[in-house]
Amino acid sequence: MRNKPLGTGGYRYDPKRKILTVISGLRYAILYDFSVAYKIVLSVIVLGAALVMHRYVDVLLILLATGLVLITEIVNSAIEALCDFVEERHNEQIKVIKDVAAAAVGISIVIWVAVFAVELSEMWALMER
């Protein structure tokens, strides 16, 4: 589909191309952004434990928190890359943009850690019984 206001894009919708683009971006984020990679590893471990313990509501909560933190990390990385591409030298306005994007990541990490702390403590309590 063409972007009529901008005059960009292709002429037809291609879902296969869209899926390949998503996979390519996620692959890049995992391989080159350690903050994305370690969060995925930790989340998979905790998700596995929640599934083993048949805590399906917890699985959904963990997936939501992990999705939130991964989305903000990836968007932050994209904003930083774009800012560095636009302005290579130090620029106070670019710094503010990067700081605001980092703040969004910080908020999502606090939520992710809180969810993980609650879920892990509940799982630990169940294992002690």
XYZ file of C-alpha atoms in Angstrom:
129
model
C 0.000 0.000 0.000
C 1.331 3.396 -0.927
C 1.597 6.124 1.650
C -0.366 8.734 -0.299
C 0.645 11.815 1.736
C 4.338 10.940 1.555
C 4.328 9.272 -1.867
C 6.358 6.346 -0.538
C 5.904 2.601 -0.253
C 4.901 -0.166 -2.594
C 1.682 -0.505 -4.543
C 0.288 -3.616 -2.870
C 0.078 -5.110 0.590
C 2.485 -8.020 1.008
C 2.032 -9.821 4.360
C 5.021 -12.104 3.742
C 7.299 -9.086 3.314
C 5.861 -7.508 6.479
C 6.513 -10.691 8.508
C 10.055 -10.970 7.141
C 10.687 -7.336 8.092
C 9.477 -8.000 11.646
C 11.697 -11.091 11.930
C 14.669 -9.186 10.532
C 14.226 -6.333 13.008
C 13.788 -8.681 15.963
C 16.826 -10.707 14.905
C 18.912 -7.543 14.687
C 17.701 -6.367 18.111
C 18.527 -9.718 19.727
C 21.955 -10.042 18.120
C 23.167 -6.475 18.543
C 21.346 -5.126 21.609
C 22.344 -7.000 24.770
C 19.562 -5.381 26.788
C 16.993 -7.053 24.510
C 18.762 -10.429 24.474
C 19.117 -10.878 28.231
C 15.513 -9.839 28.868
C 14.323 -12.467 26.414
C 16.462 -15.150 28.074
C 15.242 -14.274 31.586
C 11.643 -14.098 30.417
C 11.814 -17.487 28.713
C 13.197 -19.057 31.910
C 10.462 -17.544 34.104
C 7.784 -18.336 31.508
C 8.976 -21.953 31.446
C 8.720 -22.155 35.225
C 5.225 -20.631 35.179
C 4.089 -23.110 32.523
C 5.530 -26.055 34.445
C 3.649 -24.901 37.549
C 0.424 -24.456 35.505
C 0.204 -20.742 36.388
C -1.382 -19.628 33.114
C -2.579 -16.192 34.275
C 0.979 -15.537 35.448
C 2.250 -16.548 32.009
C 0.045 -13.884 30.414
C 1.193 -11.246 32.897
C 4.847 -12.130 32.285
C 4.280 -12.021 28.513
C 2.670 -8.578 28.770
C 5.455 -7.166 30.955
C 8.136 -8.682 28.715
C 6.407 -7.400 25.588
C 6.231 -3.908 27.063
C 9.917 -3.823 27.990
C 11.032 -5.288 24.639
C 8.938 -2.823 22.667
C 10.337 0.152 24.574
C 13.915 -1.176 24.281
C 13.585 -1.643 20.516
C 11.928 1.751 19.990
C 14.619 3.368 22.151
C 17.346 1.716 20.067
C 15.695 2.935 16.877
C 15.377 6.495 18.230
C 19.025 6.508 19.324
C 20.189 5.174 15.954
C 18.121 7.781 14.107
C 19.418 10.585 16.338
C 23.019 9.458 15.804
C 22.390 9.311 12.052
C 20.899 12.814 11.948
C 23.449 14.490 14.224
C 26.874 12.962 14.837
C 28.131 15.752 17.105
C 26.815 16.513 20.568
C 23.507 18.345 20.382
C 21.509 19.309 23.466
C 18.150 18.751 21.727
C 19.208 15.259 20.592
C 20.306 14.533 24.171
C 16.834 15.450 25.455
C 15.204 13.180 22.847
C 17.464 10.273 23.846
C 16.862 10.942 27.549
C 13.079 10.882 27.107
C 13.296 7.604 25.164
C 15.532 6.166 27.886
C 13.002 7.272 30.521
C 10.312 5.229 28.752
C 12.619 2.215 28.904
C 13.291 2.881 32.572
C 9.586 2.920 33.400
C 8.980 -0.315 31.508
C 11.940 -1.973 33.252
C 10.523 -1.022 36.664
C 7.210 -2.651 35.677
C 9.036 -5.735 34.310
C 11.111 -6.142 37.481
C 8.033 -5.687 39.690
C 6.103 -8.353 37.767
C 9.075 -10.721 37.885
C 9.608 -10.150 41.608
C 5.974 -10.882 42.438
C 5.768 -13.891 40.122
C 9.050 -15.407 41.292
C 8.144 -14.940 44.959
C 4.776 -16.618 44.378
C 6.431 -19.508 42.544
C 9.026 -19.840 45.291
C 6.281 -19.928 47.937
C 4.461 -22.673 45.999
C 7.655 -24.734 45.746
C 8.203 -24.534 49.521
C 4.787 -26.039 50.266
